[in-house]
Amino acid sequence: MQALGIDIGGSGIKAAPVNLATGALVRDRYRIPTPQPSTPRAVVEVVKRLTAHFQWRGRVGITFPGVVRHGVLLSAANMHKGWIGVDAPKAFRRATKGPVTVLNDADAAGLAEMTLGAGKRARGVVLVLTFGTGIGSALFVDGRLVPNTELGHVELRGRDAELRASERAREDGNLSWVRWAQRVDEFLHHLEMLFSPDLFIIGGGASKKADKFLPLLTVNAKVVPARLRNEAGIVGAALATRSR
Ligand code: BGC
């Protein structure tokens, strides 16, 4: 069985059909830059192009970088605010030929990591964090997802944590790996105080350079890089269609 996974991000929208038994991409992924402004109408149009590219008919899983409660979008930190209040599966259904499942992007990446990647068989409390334009979080308790934790928005030094410690903050602020690692470490200590996790899984662009900052982190919990890298969102979106 296969599903089309679509990962909506602040800069790109990526898709590929996924084998649900193995999590493998069945075809090369296809990426279209996120339209600016990223209004619902413009993004739905991109989803339509992606579905057409793969001549897809069947289940579609879609991630969105915001709170997604039972399909309804409740926030859109790095996307057009016109998304707030939208029933996302209904909106996307106009662009796809099959049923649609929509979930938070970090929850999707977390689902993929827990099923096939660094969190496979991990019990206890696991926090998957994705560092990109923002910081996404996915909390698992004995393998079960607690959705929409939005920990990138906890306040650190009076500001959203993601404004200080995301991948974008590192790039825009021209921060050295050491300075950025200090900010990430401060963030992780805060989360450790709140959740006492057994394991942190670090995903997003920086996970490719894990050797540059993971050794600098000082939290008690084990910290490992994500394994699925760029594809975690696509794979997780596809996997989420199984629970329809
Ligand atoms: C959003 C989250 C999202 C994260 C990563 C945050 O700004 O609020 O919903 O998971 O960025 O994209």
PDB file of C-alpha atoms and ligand atoms in Angstrom:
ATOM      1  CA  MET A   1       0.000   0.000   0.000  1.00  0.00           C
ATOM      2  CA  GLN A   2       1.214   3.508  -0.808  1.00  0.00           C
ATOM      3  CA  ALA A   3       0.244   7.061   0.107  1.00  0.00           C
ATOM      4  CA  LEU A   4       1.397  10.393  -1.275  1.00  0.00           C
ATOM      5  CA  GLY A   5       3.238  12.385   1.409  1.00  0.00           C
ATOM      6  CA  ILE A   6       3.350  16.172   1.062  1.00  0.00           C
ATOM      7  CA  ASP A   7       5.461  18.298   3.401  1.00  0.00           C
ATOM      8  CA  ILE A   8       4.559  21.993   3.505  1.00  0.00           C
ATOM      9  CA  GLY A   9       7.325  24.234   4.799  1.00  0.00           C
ATOM     10  CA  GLY A  10       8.065  27.952   4.904  1.00  0.00           C
ATOM     11  CA  SER A  11      10.389  27.756   1.877  1.00  0.00           C
ATOM     12  CA  GLY A  12       9.440  24.621  -0.044  1.00  0.00           C
ATOM     13  CA  ILE A  13       6.609  22.132  -0.538  1.00  0.00           C
ATOM     14  CA  LYS A  14       7.934  18.617  -1.151  1.00  0.00           C
ATOM     15  CA  ALA A  15       6.158  15.430  -2.115  1.00  0.00           C
ATOM     16  CA  ALA A  16       6.735  11.775  -2.935  1.00  0.00           C
ATOM     17  CA  PRO A  17       4.743   8.557  -2.921  1.00  0.00           C
ATOM     18  CA  VAL A  18       5.722   6.410   0.060  1.00  0.00           C
ATOM     19  CA  ASN A  19       5.566   2.662   0.602  1.00  0.00           C
ATOM     20  CA  LEU A  20       3.661   2.409   3.881  1.00  0.00           C
ATOM     21  CA  ALA A  21       5.198  -0.911   4.902  1.00  0.00           C
ATOM     22  CA  THR A  22       8.834   0.209   4.573  1.00  0.00           C
ATOM     23  CA  GLY A  23       8.624   4.012   4.627  1.00  0.00           C
ATOM     24  CA  ALA A  24      10.693   4.122   1.433  1.00  0.00           C
ATOM     25  CA  LEU A  25      10.046   6.788  -1.183  1.00  0.00           C
ATOM     26  CA  VAL A  26       8.716   4.996  -4.235  1.00  0.00           C
ATOM     27  CA  ARG A  27       9.715   7.805  -6.612  1.00  0.00           C
ATOM     28  CA  ASP A  28      12.114  10.765  -6.453  1.00  0.00           C
ATOM     29  CA  ARG A  29      10.729  13.570  -4.368  1.00  0.00           C
ATOM     30  CA  TYR A  30       9.499  16.665  -6.159  1.00  0.00           C
ATOM     31  CA  ARG A  31       9.800  20.158  -4.670  1.00  0.00           C
ATOM     32  CA  ILE A  32       8.050  23.407  -5.517  1.00  0.00           C
ATOM     33  CA  PRO A  33       9.020  26.646  -3.705  1.00  0.00           C
ATOM     34  CA  THR A  34       6.370  27.813  -1.241  1.00  0.00           C
ATOM     35  CA  PRO A  35       4.382  30.617  -2.916  1.00  0.00           C
ATOM     36  CA  GLN A  36       4.744  34.058  -1.356  1.00  0.00           C
ATOM     37  CA  PRO A  37       2.396  35.080   0.118  1.00  0.00           C
ATOM     38  CA  SER A  38       1.557  31.533   1.203  1.00  0.00           C
ATOM     39  CA  THR A  39      -2.216  32.011   1.092  1.00  0.00           C
ATOM     40  CA  PRO A  40      -4.540  28.993   1.217  1.00  0.00           C
ATOM     41  CA  ARG A  41      -5.473  29.467  -2.437  1.00  0.00           C
ATOM     42  CA  ALA A  42      -1.822  29.577  -3.609  1.00  0.00           C
ATOM     43  CA  VAL A  43      -0.741  26.583  -1.495  1.00  0.00           C
ATOM     44  CA  VAL A  44      -3.732  24.474  -2.561  1.00  0.00           C
ATOM     45  CA  GLU A  45      -2.702  25.200  -6.160  1.00  0.00           C
ATOM     46  CA  VAL A  46       0.813  23.841  -5.456  1.00  0.00           C
ATOM     47  CA  VAL A  47      -0.684  20.704  -3.899  1.00  0.00           C
ATOM     48  CA  LYS A  48      -2.703  20.290  -7.075  1.00  0.00           C
ATOM     49  CA  ARG A  49       0.469  20.525  -9.188  1.00  0.00           C
ATOM     50  CA  LEU A  50       2.264  17.994  -6.982  1.00  0.00           C
ATOM     51  CA  THR A  51      -0.623  15.535  -7.174  1.00  0.00           C
ATOM     52  CA  ALA A  52      -0.697  15.958 -10.964  1.00  0.00           C
ATOM     53  CA  HIS A  53       3.100  15.498 -11.200  1.00  0.00           C
ATOM     54  CA  PHE A  54       2.764  12.031  -9.667  1.00  0.00           C
ATOM     55  CA  GLN A  55      -0.580  11.396 -11.422  1.00  0.00           C
ATOM     56  CA  TRP A  56      -1.698  10.457  -7.944  1.00  0.00           C
ATOM     57  CA  ARG A  57      -5.015   8.889  -7.077  1.00  0.00           C
ATOM     58  CA  GLY A  58      -5.444   7.583  -3.545  1.00  0.00           C
ATOM     59  CA  ARG A  59      -4.606   8.582  -0.003  1.00  0.00           C
ATOM     60  CA  VAL A  60      -2.725  11.818   0.606  1.00  0.00           C
ATOM     61  CA  GLY A  61      -1.040  12.887   3.860  1.00  0.00           C
ATOM     62  CA  ILE A  62      -0.102  16.559   4.230  1.00  0.00           C
ATOM     63  CA  THR A  63       1.951  18.344   6.889  1.00  0.00           C
ATOM     64  CA  PHE A  64       1.412  21.967   7.890  1.00  0.00           C
ATOM     65  CA  PRO A  65       3.697  24.147  10.056  1.00  0.00           C
ATOM     66  CA  GLY A  66       1.047  25.085  12.611  1.00  0.00           C
ATOM     67  CA  VAL A  67      -1.412  23.669  15.143  1.00  0.00           C
ATOM     68  CA  VAL A  68      -3.761  21.201  13.421  1.00  0.00           C
ATOM     69  CA  ARG A  69      -6.636  20.093  15.619  1.00  0.00           C
ATOM     70  CA  HIS A  70      -8.824  17.481  13.953  1.00  0.00           C
ATOM     71  CA  GLY A  71      -7.884  18.979  10.589  1.00  0.00           C
ATOM     72  CA  VAL A  72      -8.619  22.595  11.515  1.00  0.00           C
ATOM     73  CA  LEU A  73      -5.617  24.962  11.513  1.00  0.00           C
ATOM     74  CA  LEU A  74      -5.341  26.994  14.673  1.00  0.00           C
ATOM     75  CA  SER A  75      -2.005  28.750  14.048  1.00  0.00           C
ATOM     76  CA  ALA A  76       0.384  29.597  11.217  1.00  0.00           C
ATOM     77  CA  ALA A  77       3.540  31.186  12.648  1.00  0.00           C
ATOM     78  CA  ASN A  78       5.552  31.148   9.409  1.00  0.00           C
ATOM     79  CA  MET A  79       2.688  30.921   6.913  1.00  0.00           C
ATOM     80  CA  HIS A  80      -0.014  33.314   5.720  1.00  0.00           C
ATOM     81  CA  LYS A  81      -2.468  34.074   8.524  1.00  0.00           C
ATOM     82  CA  GLY A  82      -5.384  33.372   6.176  1.00  0.00           C
ATOM     83  CA  TRP A  83      -4.874  29.696   7.055  1.00  0.00           C
ATOM     84  CA  ILE A  84      -6.112  30.129  10.610  1.00  0.00           C
ATOM     85  CA  GLY A  85      -9.551  28.560  11.024  1.00  0.00           C
ATOM     86  CA  VAL A  86      -9.360  26.674   7.714  1.00  0.00           C
ATOM     87  CA  ASP A  87     -10.561  23.064   7.603  1.00  0.00           C
ATOM     88  CA  ALA A  88      -7.396  21.853   5.866  1.00  0.00           C
ATOM     89  CA  PRO A  89      -8.451  18.382   4.642  1.00  0.00           C
ATOM     90  CA  LYS A  90     -11.534  19.973   3.099  1.00  0.00           C
ATOM     91  CA  ALA A  91      -9.469  22.713   1.407  1.00  0.00           C
ATOM     92  CA  PHE A  92      -6.903  20.242   0.038  1.00  0.00           C
ATOM     93  CA  ARG A  93      -9.543  17.760  -1.045  1.00  0.00           C
ATOM     94  CA  ARG A  94     -10.314  20.140  -3.908  1.00  0.00           C
ATOM     95  CA  ALA A  95      -6.761  19.609  -5.200  1.00  0.00           C
ATOM     96  CA  THR A  96      -6.336  15.874  -4.632  1.00  0.00           C
ATOM     97  CA  LYS A  97      -8.253  12.974  -6.037  1.00  0.00           C
ATOM     98  CA  GLY A  98      -8.154  10.971  -2.791  1.00  0.00           C
ATOM     99  CA  PRO A  99      -8.889  11.330   0.918  1.00  0.00           C
ATOM    100  CA  VAL A 100      -6.608  13.730   2.820  1.00  0.00           C
ATOM    101  CA  THR A 101      -5.083  13.600   6.308  1.00  0.00           C
ATOM    102  CA  VAL A 102      -3.436  16.777   7.646  1.00  0.00           C
ATOM    103  CA  LEU A 103      -1.139  17.003  10.657  1.00  0.00           C
ATOM    104  CA  ASN A 104       1.503  19.277  12.147  1.00  0.00           C
ATOM    105  CA  ASP A 105       4.865  19.059  10.325  1.00  0.00           C
ATOM    106  CA  ALA A 106       6.937  18.216  13.401  1.00  0.00           C
ATOM    107  CA  ASP A 107       4.379  15.623  14.537  1.00  0.00           C
ATOM    108  CA  ALA A 108       4.746  14.012  11.105  1.00  0.00           C
ATOM    109  CA  ALA A 109       8.548  14.049  11.250  1.00  0.00           C
ATOM    110  CA  GLY A 110       8.346  12.615  14.762  1.00  0.00           C
ATOM    111  CA  LEU A 111       6.011   9.857  13.652  1.00  0.00           C
ATOM    112  CA  ALA A 112       8.467   8.870  10.921  1.00  0.00           C
ATOM    113  CA  GLU A 113      11.435   8.905  13.324  1.00  0.00           C
ATOM    114  CA  MET A 114       9.580   6.819  15.895  1.00  0.00           C
ATOM    115  CA  THR A 115       8.396   4.304  13.308  1.00  0.00           C
ATOM    116  CA  LEU A 116      11.511   3.929  11.177  1.00  0.00           C
ATOM    117  CA  GLY A 117      14.328   6.126  12.449  1.00  0.00           C
ATOM    118  CA  ALA A 118      16.203   7.106  15.592  1.00  0.00           C
ATOM    119  CA  GLY A 119      13.191   6.506  17.873  1.00  0.00           C
ATOM    120  CA  LYS A 120      12.330   3.018  16.693  1.00  0.00           C
ATOM    121  CA  ARG A 121      11.392   0.912  19.733  1.00  0.00           C
ATOM    122  CA  ALA A 122      12.077   3.857  22.096  1.00  0.00           C
ATOM    123  CA  ARG A 123       9.813   3.779  25.159  1.00  0.00           C
ATOM    124  CA  GLY A 124       9.269   6.384  27.849  1.00  0.00           C
ATOM    125  CA  VAL A 125       9.174  10.102  27.071  1.00  0.00           C
ATOM    126  CA  VAL A 126      10.749  11.089  23.764  1.00  0.00           C
ATOM    127  CA  LEU A 127      10.932  14.611  22.332  1.00  0.00           C
ATOM    128  CA  VAL A 128      11.598  15.003  18.635  1.00  0.00           C
ATOM    129  CA  LEU A 129      12.662  18.561  17.753  1.00  0.00           C
ATOM    130  CA  THR A 130      13.029  19.928  14.227  1.00  0.00           C
ATOM    131  CA  PHE A 131      15.233  22.967  13.692  1.00  0.00           C
ATOM    132  CA  GLY A 132      14.391  24.868  10.506  1.00  0.00           C
ATOM    133  CA  THR A 133      12.589  28.139   9.793  1.00  0.00           C
ATOM    134  CA  GLY A 134      11.007  27.623  13.213  1.00  0.00           C
ATOM    135  CA  ILE A 135      11.427  24.916  15.835  1.00  0.00           C
ATOM    136  CA  GLY A 136       8.923  22.084  15.696  1.00  0.00           C
ATOM    137  CA  SER A 137       8.294  19.562  18.460  1.00  0.00           C
ATOM    138  CA  ALA A 138       6.708  16.132  18.731  1.00  0.00           C
ATOM    139  CA  LEU A 139       6.194  14.512  22.130  1.00  0.00           C
ATOM    140  CA  PHE A 140       5.850  10.732  22.446  1.00  0.00           C
ATOM    141  CA  VAL A 141       4.947   8.736  25.512  1.00  0.00           C
ATOM    142  CA  ASP A 142       5.685   5.026  25.050  1.00  0.00           C
ATOM    143  CA  GLY A 143       5.465   5.546  21.298  1.00  0.00           C
ATOM    144  CA  ARG A 144       2.159   7.440  21.363  1.00  0.00           C
ATOM    145  CA  LEU A 145       2.085  10.962  20.000  1.00  0.00           C
ATOM    146  CA  VAL A 146       0.790  13.872  22.072  1.00  0.00           C
ATOM    147  CA  PRO A 147       0.028  16.245  19.161  1.00  0.00           C
ATOM    148  CA  ASN A 148       0.609  19.976  18.767  1.00  0.00           C
ATOM    149  CA  THR A 149       3.051  20.603  21.596  1.00  0.00           C
ATOM    150  CA  GLU A 150       4.490  23.713  19.833  1.00  0.00           C
ATOM    151  CA  LEU A 151       7.535  23.866  22.092  1.00  0.00           C
ATOM    152  CA  GLY A 152       9.348  26.192  19.684  1.00  0.00           C
ATOM    153  CA  HIS A 153       7.170  28.900  21.174  1.00  0.00           C
ATOM    154  CA  VAL A 154       8.166  28.480  24.828  1.00  0.00           C
ATOM    155  CA  GLU A 155       9.616  31.726  26.066  1.00  0.00           C
ATOM    156  CA  LEU A 156      13.353  32.003  26.566  1.00  0.00           C
ATOM    157  CA  ARG A 157      14.831  35.330  27.663  1.00  0.00           C
ATOM    158  CA  GLY A 158      11.526  37.010  26.877  1.00  0.00           C
ATOM    159  CA  ARG A 159      11.221  35.758  23.297  1.00  0.00           C
ATOM    160  CA  ASP A 160       9.929  32.708  21.451  1.00  0.00           C
ATOM    161  CA  ALA A 161      12.628  30.042  21.674  1.00  0.00           C
ATOM    162  CA  GLU A 162      12.524  29.537  17.910  1.00  0.00           C
ATOM    163  CA  LEU A 163      13.530  33.150  17.315  1.00  0.00           C
ATOM    164  CA  ARG A 164      16.786  32.481  19.202  1.00  0.00           C
ATOM    165  CA  ALA A 165      17.596  28.854  18.479  1.00  0.00           C
ATOM    166  CA  SER A 166      16.128  27.795  15.105  1.00  0.00           C
ATOM    167  CA  GLU A 167      18.276  26.993  12.106  1.00  0.00           C
ATOM    168  CA  ARG A 168      17.115  30.267  10.603  1.00  0.00           C
ATOM    169  CA  ALA A 169      18.280  32.174  13.698  1.00  0.00           C
ATOM    170  CA  ARG A 170      21.725  30.559  13.294  1.00  0.00           C
ATOM    171  CA  GLU A 171      21.931  31.538   9.631  1.00  0.00           C
ATOM    172  CA  ASP A 172      20.403  35.016   9.893  1.00  0.00           C
ATOM    173  CA  GLY A 173      22.451  35.867  12.970  1.00  0.00           C
ATOM    174  CA  ASN A 174      25.621  34.404  11.434  1.00  0.00           C
ATOM    175  CA  LEU A 175      26.112  32.481  14.670  1.00  0.00           C
ATOM    176  CA  SER A 176      29.082  30.158  15.159  1.00  0.00           C
ATOM    177  CA  TRP A 177      28.203  26.533  15.917  1.00  0.00           C
ATOM    178  CA  VAL A 178      29.385  27.079  19.487  1.00  0.00           C
ATOM    179  CA  ARG A 179      27.123  30.087  20.068  1.00  0.00           C
ATOM    180  CA  TRP A 180      24.173  28.403  18.458  1.00  0.00           C
ATOM    181  CA  ALA A 181      24.790  25.213  20.469  1.00  0.00           C
ATOM    182  CA  GLN A 182      24.675  27.308  23.664  1.00  0.00           C
ATOM    183  CA  ARG A 183      21.227  28.574  22.686  1.00  0.00           C
ATOM    184  CA  VAL A 184      20.011  25.089  21.768  1.00  0.00           C
ATOM    185  CA  ASP A 185      21.402  23.791  25.060  1.00  0.00           C
ATOM    186  CA  GLU A 186      19.536  26.453  27.034  1.00  0.00           C
ATOM    187  CA  PHE A 187      16.342  25.485  25.190  1.00  0.00           C
ATOM    188  CA  LEU A 188      16.856  21.770  25.857  1.00  0.00           C
ATOM    189  CA  HIS A 189      17.508  22.407  29.561  1.00  0.00           C
ATOM    190  CA  HIS A 190      14.212  24.263  29.726  1.00  0.00           C
ATOM    191  CA  LEU A 191      12.400  21.347  28.080  1.00  0.00           C
ATOM    192  CA  GLU A 192      14.194  18.914  30.351  1.00  0.00           C
ATOM    193  CA  MET A 193      12.902  20.827  33.353  1.00  0.00           C
ATOM    194  CA  LEU A 194       9.350  20.575  31.963  1.00  0.00           C
ATOM    195  CA  PHE A 195       9.266  16.979  30.674  1.00  0.00           C
ATOM    196  CA  SER A 196      12.286  15.002  31.978  1.00  0.00           C
ATOM    197  CA  PRO A 197      12.521  13.167  28.646  1.00  0.00           C
ATOM    198  CA  ASP A 198      14.486   9.955  28.215  1.00  0.00           C
ATOM    199  CA  LEU A 199      15.560  10.906  24.721  1.00  0.00           C
ATOM    200  CA  PHE A 200      15.818  13.980  22.493  1.00  0.00           C
ATOM    201  CA  ILE A 201      15.903  13.405  18.731  1.00  0.00           C
ATOM    202  CA  ILE A 202      17.217  16.404  16.815  1.00  0.00           C
ATOM    203  CA  GLY A 203      15.988  16.849  13.257  1.00  0.00           C
ATOM    204  CA  GLY A 204      15.988  19.533  10.593  1.00  0.00           C
ATOM    205  CA  GLY A 205      18.806  20.932   8.472  1.00  0.00           C
ATOM    206  CA  ALA A 206      21.359  21.000  11.289  1.00  0.00           C
ATOM    207  CA  SER A 207      21.028  17.273  11.954  1.00  0.00           C
ATOM    208  CA  LYS A 208      23.337  16.786   8.954  1.00  0.00           C
ATOM    209  CA  LYS A 209      26.033  18.636  10.927  1.00  0.00           C
ATOM    210  CA  ALA A 210      25.328  16.912  14.245  1.00  0.00           C
ATOM    211  CA  ASP A 211      29.041  16.510  15.042  1.00  0.00           C
ATOM    212  CA  LYS A 212      29.370  20.315  15.167  1.00  0.00           C
ATOM    213  CA  PHE A 213      26.965  20.831  18.060  1.00  0.00           C
ATOM    214  CA  LEU A 214      25.704  17.607  19.667  1.00  0.00           C
ATOM    215  CA  PRO A 215      28.938  17.105  21.658  1.00  0.00           C
ATOM    216  CA  LEU A 216      28.466  20.613  23.116  1.00  0.00           C
ATOM    217  CA  LEU A 217      25.056  19.862  24.668  1.00  0.00           C
ATOM    218  CA  THR A 218      24.942  19.298  28.421  1.00  0.00           C
ATOM    219  CA  VAL A 219      21.454  17.950  29.200  1.00  0.00           C
ATOM    220  CA  ASN A 220      21.003  14.712  31.142  1.00  0.00           C
ATOM    221  CA  ALA A 221      18.840  12.981  28.563  1.00  0.00           C
ATOM    222  CA  LYS A 222      20.380  11.160  25.648  1.00  0.00           C
ATOM    223  CA  VAL A 223      20.481  13.340  22.495  1.00  0.00           C
ATOM    224  CA  VAL A 224      20.714  11.781  19.039  1.00  0.00           C
ATOM    225  CA  PRO A 225      20.367  13.137  15.499  1.00  0.00           C
ATOM    226  CA  ALA A 226      17.302  12.232  13.452  1.00  0.00           C
ATOM    227  CA  ARG A 227      17.938   9.539  10.874  1.00  0.00           C
ATOM    228  CA  LEU A 228      15.423  10.350   8.186  1.00  0.00           C
ATOM    229  CA  ARG A 229      16.707  13.872   7.546  1.00  0.00           C
ATOM    230  CA  ASN A 230      14.953  15.700   4.720  1.00  0.00           C
ATOM    231  CA  GLU A 231      12.382  13.044   4.087  1.00  0.00           C
ATOM    232  CA  ALA A 232      10.922  12.676   7.571  1.00  0.00           C
ATOM    233  CA  GLY A 233       8.013  15.052   6.900  1.00  0.00           C
ATOM    234  CA  ILE A 234       7.009  13.333   3.663  1.00  0.00           C
ATOM    235  CA  VAL A 235       7.255   9.862   5.189  1.00  0.00           C
ATOM    236  CA  GLY A 236       5.396  10.880   8.365  1.00  0.00           C
ATOM    237  CA  ALA A 237       2.616  12.531   6.346  1.00  0.00           C
ATOM    238  CA  ALA A 238       2.153   9.322   4.388  1.00  0.00           C
ATOM    239  CA  LEU A 239       2.268   7.156   7.536  1.00  0.00           C
ATOM    240  CA  ALA A 240      -0.396   9.327   9.180  1.00  0.00           C
ATOM    241  CA  THR A 241      -2.916   8.293   6.521  1.00  0.00           C
ATOM    242  CA  ARG A 242      -2.899   4.805   8.068  1.00  0.00           C
ATOM    243  CA  SER A 243      -4.793   6.004  11.122  1.00  0.00           C
ATOM    244  CA  ARG A 244      -7.749   7.364   9.150  1.00  0.00           C
TER     245      ARG A 244
HETATM  246  C1  BGC B   1       5.089  26.318  14.238  1.00  0.00           C
HETATM  247  C2  BGC B   1       4.959  24.815  14.445  1.00  0.00           C
HETATM  248  C3  BGC B   1       5.876  24.089  13.492  1.00  0.00           C
HETATM  249  C4  BGC B   1       7.285  24.611  13.606  1.00  0.00           C
HETATM  250  C5  BGC B   1       8.221  23.965  12.603  1.00  0.00           C
HETATM  251  C6  BGC B   1       6.524  26.724  14.365  1.00  0.00           C
HETATM  252  O1  BGC B   1       6.656  28.092  14.142  1.00  0.00           O
HETATM  253  O2  BGC B   1       4.313  27.014  15.203  1.00  0.00           O
HETATM  254  O3  BGC B   1       3.635  24.402  14.248  1.00  0.00           O
HETATM  255  O4  BGC B   1       5.845  22.707  13.781  1.00  0.00           O
HETATM  256  O5  BGC B   1       7.321  26.007  13.414  1.00  0.00           O
HETATM  257  O6  BGC B   1       7.836  24.215  11.306  1.00  0.00           O
END
